[in-house]
Amino acid sequence: MVVRATDHETHATKLFSALVSATGEPVVGDSHVIVTVTLLSDGVGDCLTGGEEFTLWRGTDLGRGVITRRVFV
């Protein structure tokens, strides 16, 4: 899957290869799902900080979200 985000300084759209995993089952009738997004790429910190919006993309937009926390390993 791909994460699409905007660079804060240049305002350019950037694409990052991502591994996305759901942390639970969606509630019937609810369109919200909590996911964990793993990114291994330079420049991620320029686009994806706490509170920033992103789009999940796989040939077409699949959903949008907001970064709630980041973990560096």
PDB file with one MODEL, atoms N, CA, C and O in Angstrom:
MODEL        1
ATOM      1  N   MET A   1       0.843  -1.159   0.000  1.00  0.00           N
ATOM      2  CA  MET A   1       0.000   0.000   0.000  1.00  0.00           C
ATOM      3  C   MET A   1       0.896   1.232   0.000  1.00  0.00           C
ATOM      4  O   MET A   1       2.094   1.132   0.267  1.00  0.00           O
ATOM      5  N   VAL A   2       0.331   2.368  -0.292  1.00  0.00           N
ATOM      6  CA  VAL A   2       1.069   3.617  -0.359  1.00  0.00           C
ATOM      7  C   VAL A   2       0.417   4.641   0.558  1.00  0.00           C
ATOM      8  O   VAL A   2      -0.808   4.726   0.646  1.00  0.00           O
ATOM      9  N   VAL A   3       1.254   5.418   1.241  1.00  0.00           N
ATOM     10  CA  VAL A   3       0.779   6.557   2.025  1.00  0.00           C
ATOM     11  C   VAL A   3       1.133   7.812   1.243  1.00  0.00           C
ATOM     12  O   VAL A   3       2.279   8.001   0.836  1.00  0.00           O
ATOM     13  N   ARG A   4       0.142   8.663   1.039  1.00  0.00           N
ATOM     14  CA  ARG A   4       0.356   9.936   0.358  1.00  0.00           C
ATOM     15  C   ARG A   4       0.236  11.044   1.404  1.00  0.00           C
ATOM     16  O   ARG A   4      -0.741  11.099   2.150  1.00  0.00           O
ATOM     17  N   ALA A   5       1.234  11.921   1.451  1.00  0.00           N
ATOM     18  CA  ALA A   5       1.260  13.000   2.430  1.00  0.00           C
ATOM     19  C   ALA A   5       1.869  14.242   1.796  1.00  0.00           C
ATOM     20  O   ALA A   5       2.415  14.183   0.694  1.00  0.00           O
ATOM     21  N   THR A   6       1.772  15.365   2.500  1.00  0.00           N
ATOM     22  CA  THR A   6       2.288  16.634   1.993  1.00  0.00           C
ATOM     23  C   THR A   6       3.494  17.067   2.794  1.00  0.00           C
ATOM     24  O   THR A   6       3.462  17.052   4.024  1.00  0.00           O
ATOM     25  N   ASP A   7       4.567  17.456   2.106  1.00  0.00           N
ATOM     26  CA  ASP A   7       5.775  17.980   2.749  1.00  0.00           C
ATOM     27  C   ASP A   7       5.465  19.363   3.306  1.00  0.00           C
ATOM     28  O   ASP A   7       4.906  20.202   2.599  1.00  0.00           O
ATOM     29  N   HIS A   8       5.826  19.615   4.579  1.00  0.00           N
ATOM     30  CA  HIS A   8       5.516  20.883   5.243  1.00  0.00           C
ATOM     31  C   HIS A   8       6.205  22.069   4.590  1.00  0.00           C
ATOM     32  O   HIS A   8       5.611  23.141   4.475  1.00  0.00           O
ATOM     33  N   GLU A   9       7.430  21.895   4.166  1.00  0.00           N
ATOM     34  CA  GLU A   9       8.207  23.019   3.633  1.00  0.00           C
ATOM     35  C   GLU A   9       7.884  23.316   2.169  1.00  0.00           C
ATOM     36  O   GLU A   9       7.686  24.472   1.798  1.00  0.00           O
ATOM     37  N   THR A  10       7.832  22.280   1.346  1.00  0.00           N
ATOM     38  CA  THR A  10       7.642  22.492  -0.090  1.00  0.00           C
ATOM     39  C   THR A  10       6.175  22.410  -0.518  1.00  0.00           C
ATOM     40  O   THR A  10       5.823  22.843  -1.615  1.00  0.00           O
ATOM     41  N   HIS A  11       5.332  21.862   0.335  1.00  0.00           N
ATOM     42  CA  HIS A  11       3.913  21.628   0.049  1.00  0.00           C
ATOM     43  C   HIS A  11       3.719  20.653  -1.112  1.00  0.00           C
ATOM     44  O   HIS A  11       2.640  20.586  -1.701  1.00  0.00           O
ATOM     45  N   ALA A  12       4.760  19.906  -1.434  1.00  0.00           N
ATOM     46  CA  ALA A  12       4.685  18.899  -2.488  1.00  0.00           C
ATOM     47  C   ALA A  12       4.092  17.608  -1.925  1.00  0.00           C
ATOM     48  O   ALA A  12       4.303  17.273  -0.759  1.00  0.00           O
ATOM     49  N   THR A  13       3.360  16.901  -2.754  1.00  0.00           N
ATOM     50  CA  THR A  13       2.812  15.604  -2.374  1.00  0.00           C
ATOM     51  C   THR A  13       3.907  14.560  -2.494  1.00  0.00           C
ATOM     52  O   THR A  13       4.632  14.516  -3.488  1.00  0.00           O
ATOM     53  N   LYS A  14       4.023  13.711  -1.466  1.00  0.00           N
ATOM     54  CA  LYS A  14       5.015  12.635  -1.478  1.00  0.00           C
ATOM     55  C   LYS A  14       4.311  11.306  -1.273  1.00  0.00           C
ATOM     56  O   LYS A  14       3.293  11.220  -0.586  1.00  0.00           O
ATOM     57  N   LEU A  15       4.876  10.267  -1.884  1.00  0.00           N
ATOM     58  CA  LEU A  15       4.354   8.914  -1.756  1.00  0.00           C
ATOM     59  C   LEU A  15       5.377   8.050  -1.035  1.00  0.00           C
ATOM     60  O   LEU A  15       6.572   8.115  -1.322  1.00  0.00           O
ATOM     61  N   PHE A  16       4.897   7.234  -0.090  1.00  0.00           N
ATOM     62  CA  PHE A  16       5.764   6.349   0.680  1.00  0.00           C
ATOM     63  C   PHE A  16       5.194   4.935   0.639  1.00  0.00           C
ATOM     64  O   PHE A  16       4.008   4.734   0.901  1.00  0.00           O
ATOM     65  N   SER A  17       6.037   3.955   0.312  1.00  0.00           N
ATOM     66  CA  SER A  17       5.616   2.559   0.414  1.00  0.00           C
ATOM     67  C   SER A  17       5.359   2.250   1.874  1.00  0.00           C
ATOM     68  O   SER A  17       6.116   2.677   2.746  1.00  0.00           O
ATOM     69  N   ALA A  18       4.287   1.505   2.146  1.00  0.00           N
ATOM     70  CA  ALA A  18       3.892   1.282   3.532  1.00  0.00           C
ATOM     71  C   ALA A  18       3.370  -0.130   3.746  1.00  0.00           C
ATOM     72  O   ALA A  18       2.772  -0.736   2.857  1.00  0.00           O
ATOM     73  N   LEU A  19       3.610  -0.632   4.939  1.00  0.00           N
ATOM     74  CA  LEU A  19       2.979  -1.852   5.411  1.00  0.00           C
ATOM     75  C   LEU A  19       1.884  -1.395   6.365  1.00  0.00           C
ATOM     76  O   LEU A  19       2.167  -0.730   7.361  1.00  0.00           O
ATOM     77  N   VAL A  20       0.640  -1.746   6.071  1.00  0.00           N
ATOM     78  CA  VAL A  20      -0.494  -1.297   6.874  1.00  0.00           C
ATOM     79  C   VAL A  20      -1.167  -2.511   7.481  1.00  0.00           C
ATOM     80  O   VAL A  20      -1.495  -3.468   6.780  1.00  0.00           O
ATOM     81  N   SER A  21      -1.372  -2.467   8.796  1.00  0.00           N
ATOM     82  CA  SER A  21      -2.061  -3.566   9.474  1.00  0.00           C
ATOM     83  C   SER A  21      -3.131  -3.002  10.398  1.00  0.00           C
ATOM     84  O   SER A  21      -2.905  -2.019  11.104  1.00  0.00           O
ATOM     85  N   ALA A  22      -4.294  -3.632  10.383  1.00  0.00           N
ATOM     86  CA  ALA A  22      -5.403  -3.216  11.242  1.00  0.00           C
ATOM     87  C   ALA A  22      -5.199  -3.790  12.634  1.00  0.00           C
ATOM     88  O   ALA A  22      -4.716  -4.911  12.790  1.00  0.00           O
ATOM     89  N   THR A  23      -5.570  -3.012  13.645  1.00  0.00           N
ATOM     90  CA  THR A  23      -5.405  -3.461  15.024  1.00  0.00           C
ATOM     91  C   THR A  23      -6.670  -4.092  15.581  1.00  0.00           C
ATOM     92  O   THR A  23      -6.675  -4.583  16.710  1.00  0.00           O
ATOM     93  N   GLY A  24      -7.729  -4.083  14.808  1.00  0.00           N
ATOM     94  CA  GLY A  24      -8.975  -4.688  15.263  1.00  0.00           C
ATOM     95  C   GLY A  24      -9.981  -4.737  14.130  1.00  0.00           C
ATOM     96  O   GLY A  24      -9.717  -4.252  13.029  1.00  0.00           O
ATOM     97  N   GLU A  25     -11.123  -5.318  14.401  1.00  0.00           N
ATOM     98  CA  GLU A  25     -12.184  -5.416  13.398  1.00  0.00           C
ATOM     99  C   GLU A  25     -13.035  -4.152  13.432  1.00  0.00           C
ATOM    100  O   GLU A  25     -13.317  -3.620  14.505  1.00  0.00           O
ATOM    101  N   PRO A  26     -13.446  -3.669  12.255  1.00  0.00           N
ATOM    102  CA  PRO A  26     -14.331  -2.501  12.237  1.00  0.00           C
ATOM    103  C   PRO A  26     -15.701  -2.864  12.799  1.00  0.00           C
ATOM    104  O   PRO A  26     -16.165  -3.994  12.644  1.00  0.00           O
ATOM    105  N   VAL A  27     -16.331  -1.917  13.438  1.00  0.00           N
ATOM    106  CA  VAL A  27     -17.678  -2.114  13.966  1.00  0.00           C
ATOM    107  C   VAL A  27     -18.647  -2.016  12.793  1.00  0.00           C
ATOM    108  O   VAL A  27     -18.502  -1.141  11.939  1.00  0.00           O
ATOM    109  N   VAL A  28     -19.631  -2.908  12.747  1.00  0.00           N
ATOM    110  CA  VAL A  28     -20.593  -2.905  11.647  1.00  0.00           C
ATOM    111  C   VAL A  28     -21.278  -1.538  11.590  1.00  0.00           C
ATOM    112  O   VAL A  28     -21.763  -1.031  12.601  1.00  0.00           O
ATOM    113  N   GLY A  29     -21.309  -0.956  10.399  1.00  0.00           N
ATOM    114  CA  GLY A  29     -21.929   0.348  10.209  1.00  0.00           C
ATOM    115  C   GLY A  29     -21.009   1.512  10.503  1.00  0.00           C
ATOM    116  O   GLY A  29     -21.398   2.665  10.314  1.00  0.00           O
ATOM    117  N   ASP A  30     -19.790   1.239  10.964  1.00  0.00           N
ATOM    118  CA  ASP A  30     -18.821   2.295  11.264  1.00  0.00           C
ATOM    119  C   ASP A  30     -17.729   2.254  10.209  1.00  0.00           C
ATOM    120  O   ASP A  30     -17.229   1.181   9.871  1.00  0.00           O
ATOM    121  N   SER A  31     -17.357   3.413   9.689  1.00  0.00           N
ATOM    122  CA  SER A  31     -16.346   3.454   8.633  1.00  0.00           C
ATOM    123  C   SER A  31     -14.944   3.714   9.177  1.00  0.00           C
ATOM    124  O   SER A  31     -14.017   3.913   8.392  1.00  0.00           O
ATOM    125  N   HIS A  32     -14.763   3.717  10.488  1.00  0.00           N
ATOM    126  CA  HIS A  32     -13.463   4.006  11.086  1.00  0.00           C
ATOM    127  C   HIS A  32     -12.742   2.719  11.482  1.00  0.00           C
ATOM    128  O   HIS A  32     -13.337   1.809  12.061  1.00  0.00           O
ATOM    129  N   VAL A  33     -11.467   2.662  11.163  1.00  0.00           N
ATOM    130  CA  VAL A  33     -10.618   1.534  11.539  1.00  0.00           C
ATOM    131  C   VAL A  33      -9.288   2.101  12.012  1.00  0.00           C
ATOM    132  O   VAL A  33      -8.734   2.999  11.377  1.00  0.00           O
ATOM    133  N   ILE A  34      -8.774   1.585  13.120  1.00  0.00           N
ATOM    134  CA  ILE A  34      -7.462   1.997  13.605  1.00  0.00           C
ATOM    135  C   ILE A  34      -6.429   1.079  12.961  1.00  0.00           C
ATOM    136  O   ILE A  34      -6.555  -0.145  13.018  1.00  0.00           O
ATOM    137  N   VAL A  35      -5.405   1.678  12.347  1.00  0.00           N
ATOM    138  CA  VAL A  35      -4.367   0.898  11.687  1.00  0.00           C
ATOM    139  C   VAL A  35      -2.994   1.324  12.178  1.00  0.00           C
ATOM    140  O   VAL A  35      -2.812   2.423  12.702  1.00  0.00           O
ATOM    141  N   THR A  36      -2.043   0.436  11.996  1.00  0.00           N
ATOM    142  CA  THR A  36      -0.635   0.737  12.222  1.00  0.00           C
ATOM    143  C   THR A  36       0.027   0.806  10.855  1.00  0.00           C
ATOM    144  O   THR A  36      -0.094  -0.114  10.047  1.00  0.00           O
ATOM    145  N   VAL A  37       0.724   1.897  10.607  1.00  0.00           N
ATOM    146  CA  VAL A  37       1.394   2.101   9.329  1.00  0.00           C
ATOM    147  C   VAL A  37       2.898   2.077   9.576  1.00  0.00           C
ATOM    148  O   VAL A  37       3.410   2.866  10.370  1.00  0.00           O
ATOM    149  N   THR A  38       3.606   1.178   8.901  1.00  0.00           N
ATOM    150  CA  THR A  38       5.057   1.076   9.037  1.00  0.00           C
ATOM    151  C   THR A  38       5.698   1.608   7.761  1.00  0.00           C
ATOM    152  O   THR A  38       5.417   1.136   6.659  1.00  0.00           O
ATOM    153  N   LEU A  39       6.576   2.611   7.938  1.00  0.00           N
ATOM    154  CA  LEU A  39       7.255   3.242   6.807  1.00  0.00           C
ATOM    155  C   LEU A  39       8.762   3.178   7.005  1.00  0.00           C
ATOM    156  O   LEU A  39       9.258   3.465   8.095  1.00  0.00           O
ATOM    157  N   LEU A  40       9.480   2.811   5.978  1.00  0.00           N
ATOM    158  CA  LEU A  40      10.940   2.800   6.005  1.00  0.00           C
ATOM    159  C   LEU A  40      11.423   3.651   4.843  1.00  0.00           C
ATOM    160  O   LEU A  40      11.668   3.140   3.750  1.00  0.00           O
ATOM    161  N   SER A  41      11.559   4.947   5.080  1.00  0.00           N
ATOM    162  CA  SER A  41      11.925   5.843   3.989  1.00  0.00           C
ATOM    163  C   SER A  41      12.496   7.138   4.541  1.00  0.00           C
ATOM    164  O   SER A  41      12.114   7.588   5.621  1.00  0.00           O
ATOM    165  N   ASP A  42      13.411   7.728   3.792  1.00  0.00           N
ATOM    166  CA  ASP A  42      13.904   9.054   4.141  1.00  0.00           C
ATOM    167  C   ASP A  42      12.807  10.074   3.870  1.00  0.00           C
ATOM    168  O   ASP A  42      12.024   9.911   2.934  1.00  0.00           O
ATOM    169  N   GLY A  43      12.746  11.111   4.671  1.00  0.00           N
ATOM    170  CA  GLY A  43      11.785  12.186   4.444  1.00  0.00           C
ATOM    171  C   GLY A  43      10.435  11.975   5.074  1.00  0.00           C
ATOM    172  O   GLY A  43       9.561  12.833   4.952  1.00  0.00           O
ATOM    173  N   VAL A  44      10.235  10.857   5.746  1.00  0.00           N
ATOM    174  CA  VAL A  44       8.944  10.608   6.385  1.00  0.00           C
ATOM    175  C   VAL A  44       8.662  11.667   7.446  1.00  0.00           C
ATOM    176  O   VAL A  44       7.535  12.149   7.561  1.00  0.00           O
ATOM    177  N   GLY A  45       9.679  12.028   8.215  1.00  0.00           N
ATOM    178  CA  GLY A  45       9.502  13.012   9.283  1.00  0.00           C
ATOM    179  C   GLY A  45       9.124  14.390   8.787  1.00  0.00           C
ATOM    180  O   GLY A  45       8.559  15.182   9.542  1.00  0.00           O
ATOM    181  N   ASP A  46       9.425  14.702   7.516  1.00  0.00           N
ATOM    182  CA  ASP A  46       9.052  15.991   6.947  1.00  0.00           C
ATOM    183  C   ASP A  46       7.570  16.069   6.630  1.00  0.00           C
ATOM    184  O   ASP A  46       7.026  17.164   6.482  1.00  0.00           O
ATOM    185  N   CYS A  47       6.913  14.931   6.524  1.00  0.00           N
ATOM    186  CA  CYS A  47       5.511  14.894   6.102  1.00  0.00           C
ATOM    187  C   CYS A  47       4.566  14.362   7.169  1.00  0.00           C
ATOM    188  O   CYS A  47       3.423  14.807   7.266  1.00  0.00           O
ATOM    189  N   LEU A  48       5.031  13.427   7.957  1.00  0.00           N
ATOM    190  CA  LEU A  48       4.127  12.711   8.860  1.00  0.00           C
ATOM    191  C   LEU A  48       4.528  12.912  10.315  1.00  0.00           C
ATOM    192  O   LEU A  48       5.279  12.121  10.886  1.00  0.00           O
ATOM    193  N   THR A  49       4.019  13.969  10.892  1.00  0.00           N
ATOM    194  CA  THR A  49       4.207  14.228  12.312  1.00  0.00           C
ATOM    195  C   THR A  49       2.844  14.142  12.990  1.00  0.00           C
ATOM    196  O   THR A  49       1.818  14.056  12.315  1.00  0.00           O
ATOM    197  N   GLY A  50       2.830  14.165  14.299  1.00  0.00           N
ATOM    198  CA  GLY A  50       1.580  14.076  15.032  1.00  0.00           C
ATOM    199  C   GLY A  50       0.572  15.123  14.582  1.00  0.00           C
ATOM    200  O   GLY A  50       0.905  16.301  14.452  1.00  0.00           O
ATOM    201  N   GLY A  51      -0.653  14.691  14.347  1.00  0.00           N
ATOM    202  CA  GLY A  51      -1.717  15.582  13.930  1.00  0.00           C
ATOM    203  C   GLY A  51      -1.827  15.795  12.432  1.00  0.00           C
ATOM    204  O   GLY A  51      -2.775  16.424  11.963  1.00  0.00           O
ATOM    205  N   GLU A  52      -0.867  15.279  11.676  1.00  0.00           N
ATOM    206  CA  GLU A  52      -0.882  15.462  10.225  1.00  0.00           C
ATOM    207  C   GLU A  52      -1.821  14.454   9.555  1.00  0.00           C
ATOM    208  O   GLU A  52      -1.969  13.320  10.011  1.00  0.00           O
ATOM    209  N   GLU A  53      -2.440  14.889   8.481  1.00  0.00           N
ATOM    210  CA  GLU A  53      -3.333  14.027   7.716  1.00  0.00           C
ATOM    211  C   GLU A  53      -2.559  13.272   6.637  1.00  0.00           C
ATOM    212  O   GLU A  53      -1.536  13.746   6.145  1.00  0.00           O
ATOM    213  N   PHE A  54      -3.057  12.103   6.281  1.00  0.00           N
ATOM    214  CA  PHE A  54      -2.470  11.303   5.209  1.00  0.00           C
ATOM    215  C   PHE A  54      -3.586  10.559   4.495  1.00  0.00           C
ATOM    216  O   PHE A  54      -4.709  10.468   4.989  1.00  0.00           O
ATOM    217  N   THR A  55      -3.258  10.029   3.325  1.00  0.00           N
ATOM    218  CA  THR A  55      -4.209   9.247   2.543  1.00  0.00           C
ATOM    219  C   THR A  55      -3.597   7.885   2.261  1.00  0.00           C
ATOM    220  O   THR A  55      -2.429   7.792   1.885  1.00  0.00           O
ATOM    221  N   LEU A  56      -4.383   6.823   2.443  1.00  0.00           N
ATOM    222  CA  LEU A  56      -3.966   5.483   2.045  1.00  0.00           C
ATOM    223  C   LEU A  56      -4.400   5.290   0.598  1.00  0.00           C
ATOM    224  O   LEU A  56      -5.551   5.546   0.243  1.00  0.00           O
ATOM    225  N   TRP A  57      -3.474   4.840  -0.226  1.00  0.00           N
ATOM    226  CA  TRP A  57      -3.720   4.755  -1.660  1.00  0.00           C
ATOM    227  C   TRP A  57      -3.251   3.414  -2.198  1.00  0.00           C
ATOM    228  O   TRP A  57      -2.187   2.920  -1.824  1.00  0.00           O
ATOM    229  N   ARG A  58      -4.038   2.843  -3.060  1.00  0.00           N
ATOM    230  CA  ARG A  58      -3.652   1.599  -3.754  1.00  0.00           C
ATOM    231  C   ARG A  58      -4.345   1.587  -5.122  1.00  0.00           C
ATOM    232  O   ARG A  58      -5.279   0.824  -5.369  1.00  0.00           O
ATOM    233  N   GLY A  59      -3.849   2.462  -5.993  1.00  0.00           N
ATOM    234  CA  GLY A  59      -4.476   2.630  -7.289  1.00  0.00           C
ATOM    235  C   GLY A  59      -5.616   3.637  -7.257  1.00  0.00           C
ATOM    236  O   GLY A  59      -5.936   4.265  -8.267  1.00  0.00           O
ATOM    237  N   THR A  60      -6.216   3.780  -6.102  1.00  0.00           N
ATOM    238  CA  THR A  60      -7.269   4.756  -5.837  1.00  0.00           C
ATOM    239  C   THR A  60      -7.251   5.049  -4.347  1.00  0.00           C
ATOM    240  O   THR A  60      -6.715   4.257  -3.573  1.00  0.00           O
ATOM    241  N   ASP A  61      -7.818   6.156  -3.934  1.00  0.00           N
ATOM    242  CA  ASP A  61      -7.856   6.478  -2.501  1.00  0.00           C
ATOM    243  C   ASP A  61      -8.695   5.446  -1.761  1.00  0.00           C
ATOM    244  O   ASP A  61      -9.829   5.164  -2.148  1.00  0.00           O
ATOM    245  N   LEU A  62      -8.128   4.879  -0.688  1.00  0.00           N
ATOM    246  CA  LEU A  62      -8.837   3.900   0.127  1.00  0.00           C
ATOM    247  C   LEU A  62      -9.363   4.499   1.421  1.00  0.00           C
ATOM    248  O   LEU A  62     -10.356   4.029   1.977  1.00  0.00           O
ATOM    249  N   GLY A  63      -8.695   5.530   1.889  1.00  0.00           N
ATOM    250  CA  GLY A  63      -9.126   6.161   3.131  1.00  0.00           C
ATOM    251  C   GLY A  63      -8.168   7.249   3.542  1.00  0.00           C
ATOM    252  O   GLY A  63      -7.072   7.379   2.998  1.00  0.00           O
ATOM    253  N   ARG A  64      -8.602   8.031   4.514  1.00  0.00           N
ATOM    254  CA  ARG A  64      -7.767   9.107   5.042  1.00  0.00           C
ATOM    255  C   ARG A  64      -7.657   8.945   6.544  1.00  0.00           C
ATOM    256  O   ARG A  64      -8.521   8.360   7.198  1.00  0.00           O
ATOM    257  N   GLY A  65      -6.566   9.484   7.072  1.00  0.00           N
ATOM    258  CA  GLY A  65      -6.358   9.373   8.503  1.00  0.00           C
ATOM    259  C   GLY A  65      -5.524  10.508   9.040  1.00  0.00           C
ATOM    260  O   GLY A  65      -5.109  11.409   8.311  1.00  0.00           O
ATOM    261  N   VAL A  66      -5.287  10.440  10.347  1.00  0.00           N
ATOM    262  CA  VAL A  66      -4.487  11.428  11.058  1.00  0.00           C
ATOM    263  C   VAL A  66      -3.466  10.683  11.899  1.00  0.00           C
ATOM    264  O   VAL A  66      -3.796   9.687  12.542  1.00  0.00           O
ATOM    265  N   ILE A  67      -2.228  11.161  11.898  1.00  0.00           N
ATOM    266  CA  ILE A  67      -1.168  10.554  12.712  1.00  0.00           C
ATOM    267  C   ILE A  67      -1.438  10.882  14.171  1.00  0.00           C
ATOM    268  O   ILE A  67      -1.536  12.053  14.538  1.00  0.00           O
ATOM    269  N   THR A  68      -1.560   9.847  15.012  1.00  0.00           N
ATOM    270  CA  THR A  68      -1.783  10.076  16.440  1.00  0.00           C
ATOM    271  C   THR A  68      -0.536   9.876  17.262  1.00  0.00           C
ATOM    272  O   THR A  68      -0.401  10.464  18.335  1.00  0.00           O
ATOM    273  N   ARG A  69       0.390   9.048  16.775  1.00  0.00           N
ATOM    274  CA  ARG A  69       1.668   8.865  17.464  1.00  0.00           C
ATOM    275  C   ARG A  69       2.666   8.235  16.526  1.00  0.00           C
ATOM    276  O   ARG A  69       2.299   7.599  15.537  1.00  0.00           O
ATOM    277  N   ARG A  70       3.935   8.418  16.847  1.00  0.00           N
ATOM    278  CA  ARG A  70       5.026   7.849  16.047  1.00  0.00           C
ATOM    279  C   ARG A  70       5.962   7.107  16.965  1.00  0.00           C
ATOM    280  O   ARG A  70       6.179   7.506  18.108  1.00  0.00           O
ATOM    281  N   VAL A  71       6.517   6.019  16.456  1.00  0.00           N
ATOM    282  CA  VAL A  71       7.500   5.236  17.192  1.00  0.00           C
ATOM    283  C   VAL A  71       8.713   5.077  16.297  1.00  0.00           C
ATOM    284  O   VAL A  71       8.593   4.665  15.143  1.00  0.00           O
ATOM    285  N   PHE A  72       9.894   5.406  16.835  1.00  0.00           N
ATOM    286  CA  PHE A  72      11.139   5.257  16.096  1.00  0.00           C
ATOM    287  C   PHE A  72      11.884   4.056  16.636  1.00  0.00           C
ATOM    288  O   PHE A  72      12.074   3.926  17.845  1.00  0.00           O
ATOM    289  N   VAL A  73      12.306   3.177  15.741  1.00  0.00           N
ATOM    290  CA  VAL A  73      13.028   1.964  16.156  1.00  0.00           C
ATOM    291  C   VAL A  73      14.428   2.011  15.606  1.00  0.00           C
ATOM    292  O   VAL A  73      15.211   1.089  15.834  1.00  0.00           O
TER     293      VAL A  73
ENDMDL
END
